[in-house]
PDB file of C-alpha atoms and ligand atoms in Angstrom:
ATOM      1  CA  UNK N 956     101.904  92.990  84.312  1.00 41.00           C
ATOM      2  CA  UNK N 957     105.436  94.253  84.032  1.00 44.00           C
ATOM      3  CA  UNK N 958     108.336  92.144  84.922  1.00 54.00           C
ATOM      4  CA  UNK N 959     111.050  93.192  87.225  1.00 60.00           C
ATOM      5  CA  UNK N 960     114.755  92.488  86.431  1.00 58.00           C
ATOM      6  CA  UNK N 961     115.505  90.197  88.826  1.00 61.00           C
ATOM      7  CA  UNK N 962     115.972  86.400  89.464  1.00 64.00           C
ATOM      8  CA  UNK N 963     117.145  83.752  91.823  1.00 66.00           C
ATOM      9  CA  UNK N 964     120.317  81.620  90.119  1.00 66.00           C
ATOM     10  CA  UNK N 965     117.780  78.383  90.979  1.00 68.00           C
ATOM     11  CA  UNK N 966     114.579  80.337  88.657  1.00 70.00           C
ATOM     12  CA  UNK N 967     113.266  77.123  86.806  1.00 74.00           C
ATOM     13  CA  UNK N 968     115.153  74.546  89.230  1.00 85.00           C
ATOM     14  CA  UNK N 969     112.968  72.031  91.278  1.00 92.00           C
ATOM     15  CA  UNK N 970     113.566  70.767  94.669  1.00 93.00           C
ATOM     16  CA  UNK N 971     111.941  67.373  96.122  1.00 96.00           C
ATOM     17  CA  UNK N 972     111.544  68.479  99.667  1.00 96.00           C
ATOM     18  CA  UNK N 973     109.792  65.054 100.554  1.00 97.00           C
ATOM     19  CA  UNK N 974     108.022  62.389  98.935  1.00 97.00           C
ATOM     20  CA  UNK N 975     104.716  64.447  98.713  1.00 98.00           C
ATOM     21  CA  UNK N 976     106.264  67.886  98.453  1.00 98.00           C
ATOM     22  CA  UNK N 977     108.162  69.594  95.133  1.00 97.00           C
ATOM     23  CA  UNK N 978     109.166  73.043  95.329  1.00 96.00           C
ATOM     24  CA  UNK N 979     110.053  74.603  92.268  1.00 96.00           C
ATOM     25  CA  UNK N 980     112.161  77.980  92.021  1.00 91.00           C
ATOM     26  CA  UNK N 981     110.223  80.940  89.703  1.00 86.00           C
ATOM     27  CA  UNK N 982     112.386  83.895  89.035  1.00 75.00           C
ATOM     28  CA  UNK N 983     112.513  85.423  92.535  1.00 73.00           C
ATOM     29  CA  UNK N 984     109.300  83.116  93.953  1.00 85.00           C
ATOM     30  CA  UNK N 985     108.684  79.406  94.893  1.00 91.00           C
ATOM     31  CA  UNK N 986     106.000  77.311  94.243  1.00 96.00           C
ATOM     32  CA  UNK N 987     105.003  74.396  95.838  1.00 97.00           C
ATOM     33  CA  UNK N 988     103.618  71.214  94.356  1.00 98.00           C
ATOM     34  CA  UNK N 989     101.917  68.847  97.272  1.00 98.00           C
ATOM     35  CA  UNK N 990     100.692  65.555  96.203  1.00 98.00           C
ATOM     36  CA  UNK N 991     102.917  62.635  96.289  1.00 98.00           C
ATOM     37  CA  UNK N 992     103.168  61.106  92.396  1.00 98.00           C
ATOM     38  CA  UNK N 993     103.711  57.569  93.047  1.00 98.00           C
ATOM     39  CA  UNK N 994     100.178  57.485  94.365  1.00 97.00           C
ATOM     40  CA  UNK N 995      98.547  60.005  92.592  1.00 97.00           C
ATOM     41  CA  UNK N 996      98.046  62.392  89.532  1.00 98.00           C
ATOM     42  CA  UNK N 997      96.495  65.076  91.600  1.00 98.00           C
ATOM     43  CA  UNK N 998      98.138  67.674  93.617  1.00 98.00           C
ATOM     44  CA  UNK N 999      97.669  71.226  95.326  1.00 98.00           C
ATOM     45  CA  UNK N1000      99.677  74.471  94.526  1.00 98.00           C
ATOM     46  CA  UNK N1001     101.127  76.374  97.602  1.00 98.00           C
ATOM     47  CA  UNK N1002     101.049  80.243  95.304  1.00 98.00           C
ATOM     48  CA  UNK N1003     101.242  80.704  92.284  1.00 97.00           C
ATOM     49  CA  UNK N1004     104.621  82.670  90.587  1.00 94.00           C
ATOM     50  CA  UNK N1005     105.669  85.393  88.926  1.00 92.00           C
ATOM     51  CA  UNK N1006     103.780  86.812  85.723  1.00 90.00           C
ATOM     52  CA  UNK N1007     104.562  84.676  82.653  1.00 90.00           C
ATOM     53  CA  UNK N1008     105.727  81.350  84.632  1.00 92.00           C
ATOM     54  CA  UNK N1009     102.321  79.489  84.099  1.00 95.00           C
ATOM     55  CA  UNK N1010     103.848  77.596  81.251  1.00 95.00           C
ATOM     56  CA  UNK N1011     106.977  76.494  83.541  1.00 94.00           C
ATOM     57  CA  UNK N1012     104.539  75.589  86.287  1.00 96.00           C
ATOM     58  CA  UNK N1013     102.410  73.511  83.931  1.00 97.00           C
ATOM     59  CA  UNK N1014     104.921  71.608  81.828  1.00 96.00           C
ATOM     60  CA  UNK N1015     106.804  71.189  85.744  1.00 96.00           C
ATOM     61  CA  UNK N1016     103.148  69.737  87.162  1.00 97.00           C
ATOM     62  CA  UNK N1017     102.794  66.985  83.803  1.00 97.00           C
ATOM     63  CA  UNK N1018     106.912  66.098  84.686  1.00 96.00           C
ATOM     64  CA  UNK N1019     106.154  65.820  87.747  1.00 97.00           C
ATOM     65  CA  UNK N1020     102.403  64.059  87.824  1.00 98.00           C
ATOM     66  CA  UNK N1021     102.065  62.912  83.816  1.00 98.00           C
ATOM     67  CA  UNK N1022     100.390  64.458  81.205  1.00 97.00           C
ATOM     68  CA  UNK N1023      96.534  63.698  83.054  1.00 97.00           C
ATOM     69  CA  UNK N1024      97.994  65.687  85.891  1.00 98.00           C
ATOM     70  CA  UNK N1025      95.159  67.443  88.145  1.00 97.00           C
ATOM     71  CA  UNK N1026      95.052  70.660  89.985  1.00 98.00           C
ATOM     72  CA  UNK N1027      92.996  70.376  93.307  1.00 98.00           C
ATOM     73  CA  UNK N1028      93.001  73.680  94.152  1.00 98.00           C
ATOM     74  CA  UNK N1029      95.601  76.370  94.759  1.00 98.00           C
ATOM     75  CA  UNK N1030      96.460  77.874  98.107  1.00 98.00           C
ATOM     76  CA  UNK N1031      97.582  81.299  98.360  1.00 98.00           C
ATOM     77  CA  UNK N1032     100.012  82.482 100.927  1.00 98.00           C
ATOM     78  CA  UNK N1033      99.503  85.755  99.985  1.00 97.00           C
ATOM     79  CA  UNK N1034      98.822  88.245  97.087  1.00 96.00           C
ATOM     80  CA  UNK N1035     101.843  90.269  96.200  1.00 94.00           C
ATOM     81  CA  UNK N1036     102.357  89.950  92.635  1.00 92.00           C
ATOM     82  CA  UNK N1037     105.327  86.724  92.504  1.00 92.00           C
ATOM     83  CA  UNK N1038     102.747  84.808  94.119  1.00 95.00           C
ATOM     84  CA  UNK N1039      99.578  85.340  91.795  1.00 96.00           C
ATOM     85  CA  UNK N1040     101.510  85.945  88.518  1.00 95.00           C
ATOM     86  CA  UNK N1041     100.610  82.471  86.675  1.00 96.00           C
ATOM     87  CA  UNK N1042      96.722  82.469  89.061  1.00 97.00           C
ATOM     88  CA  UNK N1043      94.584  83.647  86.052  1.00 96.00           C
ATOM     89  CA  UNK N1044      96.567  81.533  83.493  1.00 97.00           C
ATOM     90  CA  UNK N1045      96.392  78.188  85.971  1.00 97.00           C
ATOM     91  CA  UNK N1046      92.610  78.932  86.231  1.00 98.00           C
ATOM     92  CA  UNK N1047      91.974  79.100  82.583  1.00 97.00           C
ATOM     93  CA  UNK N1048      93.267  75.686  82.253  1.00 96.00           C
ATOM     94  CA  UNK N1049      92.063  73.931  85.769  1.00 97.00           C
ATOM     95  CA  UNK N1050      89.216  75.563  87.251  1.00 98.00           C
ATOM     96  CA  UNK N1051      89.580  75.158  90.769  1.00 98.00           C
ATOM     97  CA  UNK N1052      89.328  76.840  93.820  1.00 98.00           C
ATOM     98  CA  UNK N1053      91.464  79.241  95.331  1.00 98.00           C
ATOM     99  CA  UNK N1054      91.892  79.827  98.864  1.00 98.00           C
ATOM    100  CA  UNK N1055      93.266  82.537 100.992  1.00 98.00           C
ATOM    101  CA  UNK N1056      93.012  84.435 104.342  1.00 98.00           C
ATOM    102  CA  UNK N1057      90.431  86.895 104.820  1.00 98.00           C
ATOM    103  CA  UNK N1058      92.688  89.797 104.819  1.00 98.00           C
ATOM    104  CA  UNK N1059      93.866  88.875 101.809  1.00 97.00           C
ATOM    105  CA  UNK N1060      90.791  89.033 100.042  1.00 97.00           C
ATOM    106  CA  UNK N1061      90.538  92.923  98.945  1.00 97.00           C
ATOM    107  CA  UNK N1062      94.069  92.629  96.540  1.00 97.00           C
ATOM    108  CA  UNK N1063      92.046  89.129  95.328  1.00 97.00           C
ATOM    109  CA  UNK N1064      88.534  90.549  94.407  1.00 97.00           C
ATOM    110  CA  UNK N1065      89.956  93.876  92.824  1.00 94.00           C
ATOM    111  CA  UNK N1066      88.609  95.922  95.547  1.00 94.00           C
ATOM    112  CA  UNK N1067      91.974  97.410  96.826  1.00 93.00           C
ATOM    113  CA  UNK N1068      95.585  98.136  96.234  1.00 92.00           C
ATOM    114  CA  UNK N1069      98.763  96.558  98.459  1.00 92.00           C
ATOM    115  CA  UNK N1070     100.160 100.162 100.363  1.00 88.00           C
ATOM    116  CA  UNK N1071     103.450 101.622  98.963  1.00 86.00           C
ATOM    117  CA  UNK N1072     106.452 100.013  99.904  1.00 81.00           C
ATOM    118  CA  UNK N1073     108.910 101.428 102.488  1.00 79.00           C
ATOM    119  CA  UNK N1074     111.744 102.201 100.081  1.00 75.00           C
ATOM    120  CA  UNK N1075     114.057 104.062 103.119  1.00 80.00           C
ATOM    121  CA  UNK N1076     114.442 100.752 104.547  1.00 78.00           C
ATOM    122  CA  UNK N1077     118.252  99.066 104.239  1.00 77.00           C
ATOM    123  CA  UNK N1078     118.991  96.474 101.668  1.00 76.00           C
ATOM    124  CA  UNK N1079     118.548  96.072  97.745  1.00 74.00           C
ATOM    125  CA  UNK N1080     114.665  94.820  97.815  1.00 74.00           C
ATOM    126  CA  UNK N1081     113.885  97.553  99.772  1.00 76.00           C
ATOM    127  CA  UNK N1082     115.559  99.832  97.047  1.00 77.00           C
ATOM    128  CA  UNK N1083     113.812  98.235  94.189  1.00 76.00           C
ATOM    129  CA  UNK N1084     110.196  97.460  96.166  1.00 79.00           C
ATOM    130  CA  UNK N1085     108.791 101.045  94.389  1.00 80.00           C
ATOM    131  CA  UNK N1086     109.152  98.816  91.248  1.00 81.00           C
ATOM    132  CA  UNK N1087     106.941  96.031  92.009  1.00 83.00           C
ATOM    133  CA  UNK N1088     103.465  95.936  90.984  1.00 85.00           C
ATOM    134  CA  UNK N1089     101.113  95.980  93.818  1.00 86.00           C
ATOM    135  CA  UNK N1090      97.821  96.177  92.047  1.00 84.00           C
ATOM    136  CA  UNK N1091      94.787  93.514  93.183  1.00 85.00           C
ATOM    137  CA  UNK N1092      93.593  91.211  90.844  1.00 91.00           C
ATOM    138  CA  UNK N1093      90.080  89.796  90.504  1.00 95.00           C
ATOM    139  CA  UNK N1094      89.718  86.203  91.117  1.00 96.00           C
ATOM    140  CA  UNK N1095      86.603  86.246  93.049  1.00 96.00           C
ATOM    141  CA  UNK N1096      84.797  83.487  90.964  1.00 97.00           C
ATOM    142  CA  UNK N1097      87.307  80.989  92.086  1.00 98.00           C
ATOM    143  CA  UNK N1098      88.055  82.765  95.650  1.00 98.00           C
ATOM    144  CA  UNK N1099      87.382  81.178  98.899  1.00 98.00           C
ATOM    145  CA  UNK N1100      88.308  82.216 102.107  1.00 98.00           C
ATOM    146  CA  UNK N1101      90.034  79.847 104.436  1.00 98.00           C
ATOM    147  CA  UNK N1102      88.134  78.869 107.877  1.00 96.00           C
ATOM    148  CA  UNK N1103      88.898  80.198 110.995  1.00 95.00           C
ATOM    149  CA  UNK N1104      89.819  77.093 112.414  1.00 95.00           C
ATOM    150  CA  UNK N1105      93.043  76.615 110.787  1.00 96.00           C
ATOM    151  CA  UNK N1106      92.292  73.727 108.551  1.00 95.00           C
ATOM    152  CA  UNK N1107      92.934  73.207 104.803  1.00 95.00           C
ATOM    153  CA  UNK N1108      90.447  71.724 102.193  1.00 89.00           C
ATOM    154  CA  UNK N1109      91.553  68.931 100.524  1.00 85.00           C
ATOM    155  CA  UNK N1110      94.798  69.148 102.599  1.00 94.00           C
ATOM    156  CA  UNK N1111      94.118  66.561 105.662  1.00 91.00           C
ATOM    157  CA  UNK N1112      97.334  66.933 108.671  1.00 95.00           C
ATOM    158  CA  UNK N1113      97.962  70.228 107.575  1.00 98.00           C
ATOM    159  CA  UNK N1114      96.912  73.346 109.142  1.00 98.00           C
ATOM    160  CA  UNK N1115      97.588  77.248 108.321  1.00 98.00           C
ATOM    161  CA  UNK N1116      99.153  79.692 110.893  1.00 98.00           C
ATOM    162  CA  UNK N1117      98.028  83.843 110.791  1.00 98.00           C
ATOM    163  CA  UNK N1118     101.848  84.828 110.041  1.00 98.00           C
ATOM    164  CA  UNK N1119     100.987  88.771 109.737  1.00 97.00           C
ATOM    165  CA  UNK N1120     103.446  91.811 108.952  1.00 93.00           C
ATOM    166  CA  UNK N1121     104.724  90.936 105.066  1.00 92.00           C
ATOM    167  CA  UNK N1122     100.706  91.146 104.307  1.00 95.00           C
ATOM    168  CA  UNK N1123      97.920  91.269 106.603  1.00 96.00           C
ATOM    169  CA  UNK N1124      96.544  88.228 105.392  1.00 98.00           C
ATOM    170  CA  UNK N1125      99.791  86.200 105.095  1.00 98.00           C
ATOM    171  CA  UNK N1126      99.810  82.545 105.663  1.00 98.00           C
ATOM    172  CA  UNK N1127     102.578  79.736 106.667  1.00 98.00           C
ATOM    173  CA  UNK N1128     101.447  76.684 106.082  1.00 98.00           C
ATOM    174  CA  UNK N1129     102.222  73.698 108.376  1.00 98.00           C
ATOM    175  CA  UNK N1130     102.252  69.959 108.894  1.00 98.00           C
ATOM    176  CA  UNK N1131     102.176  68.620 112.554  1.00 97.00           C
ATOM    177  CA  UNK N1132     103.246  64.794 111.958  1.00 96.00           C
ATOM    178  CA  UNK N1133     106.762  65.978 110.054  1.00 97.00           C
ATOM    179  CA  UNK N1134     106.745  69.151 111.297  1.00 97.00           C
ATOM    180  CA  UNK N1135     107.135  70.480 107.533  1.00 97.00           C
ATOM    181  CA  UNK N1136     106.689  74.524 107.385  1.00 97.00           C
ATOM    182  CA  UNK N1137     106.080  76.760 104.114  1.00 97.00           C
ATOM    183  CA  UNK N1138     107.071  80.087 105.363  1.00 96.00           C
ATOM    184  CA  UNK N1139     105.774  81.600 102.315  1.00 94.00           C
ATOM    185  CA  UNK N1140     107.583  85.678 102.388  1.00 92.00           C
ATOM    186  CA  UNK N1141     107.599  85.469 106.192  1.00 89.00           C
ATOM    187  CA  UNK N1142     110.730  84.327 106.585  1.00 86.00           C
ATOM    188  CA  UNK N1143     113.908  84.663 103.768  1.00 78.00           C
ATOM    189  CA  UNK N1144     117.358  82.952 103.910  1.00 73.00           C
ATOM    190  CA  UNK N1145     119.335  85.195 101.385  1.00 70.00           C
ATOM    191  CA  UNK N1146     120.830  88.554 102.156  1.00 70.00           C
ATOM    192  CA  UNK N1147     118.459  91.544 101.376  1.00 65.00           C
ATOM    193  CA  UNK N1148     121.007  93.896 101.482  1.00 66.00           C
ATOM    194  CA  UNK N1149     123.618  91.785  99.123  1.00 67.00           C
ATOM    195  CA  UNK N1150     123.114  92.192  94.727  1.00 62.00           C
ATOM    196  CA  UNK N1151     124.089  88.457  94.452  1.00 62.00           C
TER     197      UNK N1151
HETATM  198 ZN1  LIG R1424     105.367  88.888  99.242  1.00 75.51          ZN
END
């Protein structure tokens, strides 16, 4: 899977959000760690990087949760390819489920390609999108597709919102009692017209 130049001047920086959630920077992608490590060594992984970054994500998860760390299961907000760059490398070393939206299931199973990017669209992503791999991948020994009702395995007070348009599938995930949200690629604070 090729690499695209491009990276975030946080790629390889972590951020303790709260107690139970660790978000660590990847190139141009985030991943989230949820689990809280002063009660436990096991955790969930909101996406899962760009290609190559299953090392960082690993030796960040035994930093993090000790060297008898434990992957639950990962949760996908989507497919595009910084978000299921490390997925085949994680599941080699923790078998565990992965879960997504229905929608998203075709560029998960191998069954269909994400559509061409919109390249006449303003900004410097835009510009660059035609670059981006967009190819599906196969996971569909570890795939499972979220219930309709909104709720998370393993992941009791959160739920998942629908959050269409950057993928049909595309997922936010959200926590009612702190009102945390993981907005996944539906919502971006940096400049997409703007090099730096
Ligand atoms: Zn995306």
């Amino acid at each position: 899977m090729k690499k695209i130049p491009l990276t975030s001047v946080t790629s390889g920086l972590g951020i303790e959000i709260l107690p139970d959630l660790y978000c660590l920077s990847v190139q141009i992608a985030n991943v989230c760690f949820i689990g809280d490590p002063r009660q436990t060594n096991e955790f969930i992984l909101i996406d899962a990087g760009m290609p190559d970054s299953a090392g960082l994500i690993i030796e960040e998860a035994k930093n993090r949760f000790g060297e008898d760390c434990k992957l639950i299961s990962i949760i996908l907000t989507h497919g595009h390819f910084d978000h299921i760059g490390a997925l085949q490398e994680l599941l080699e070393k923790w078998n565990v489920p992965v879960y997504a939206h229905s929608l998203e299931e075709p560029y998960l199973t191998g069954k269909e390609n994400y559509p061409p990017p919109n390249k006449d669209i303003p900004g410097l992503v835009a510009k660059m999108s035609p670059l981006f791999p967009r190819h599906s991948i196969d996971v569909s020994s570890n795939l499972h597709i979220l219930p309709p009702s909104g709720k998370l395995p393993s992941l009791p007070g959160w739920e998942y919102i629908h959050t269409p348009g950057h993928t049909p599938g595309h997922i936010s995930l959200f926590r009612e009692n702190d009102r945390v949200l993981i907005a996944g690629d539906a919502f971006t604070n940096v400049e997409q017209e703007s090099l730096y």
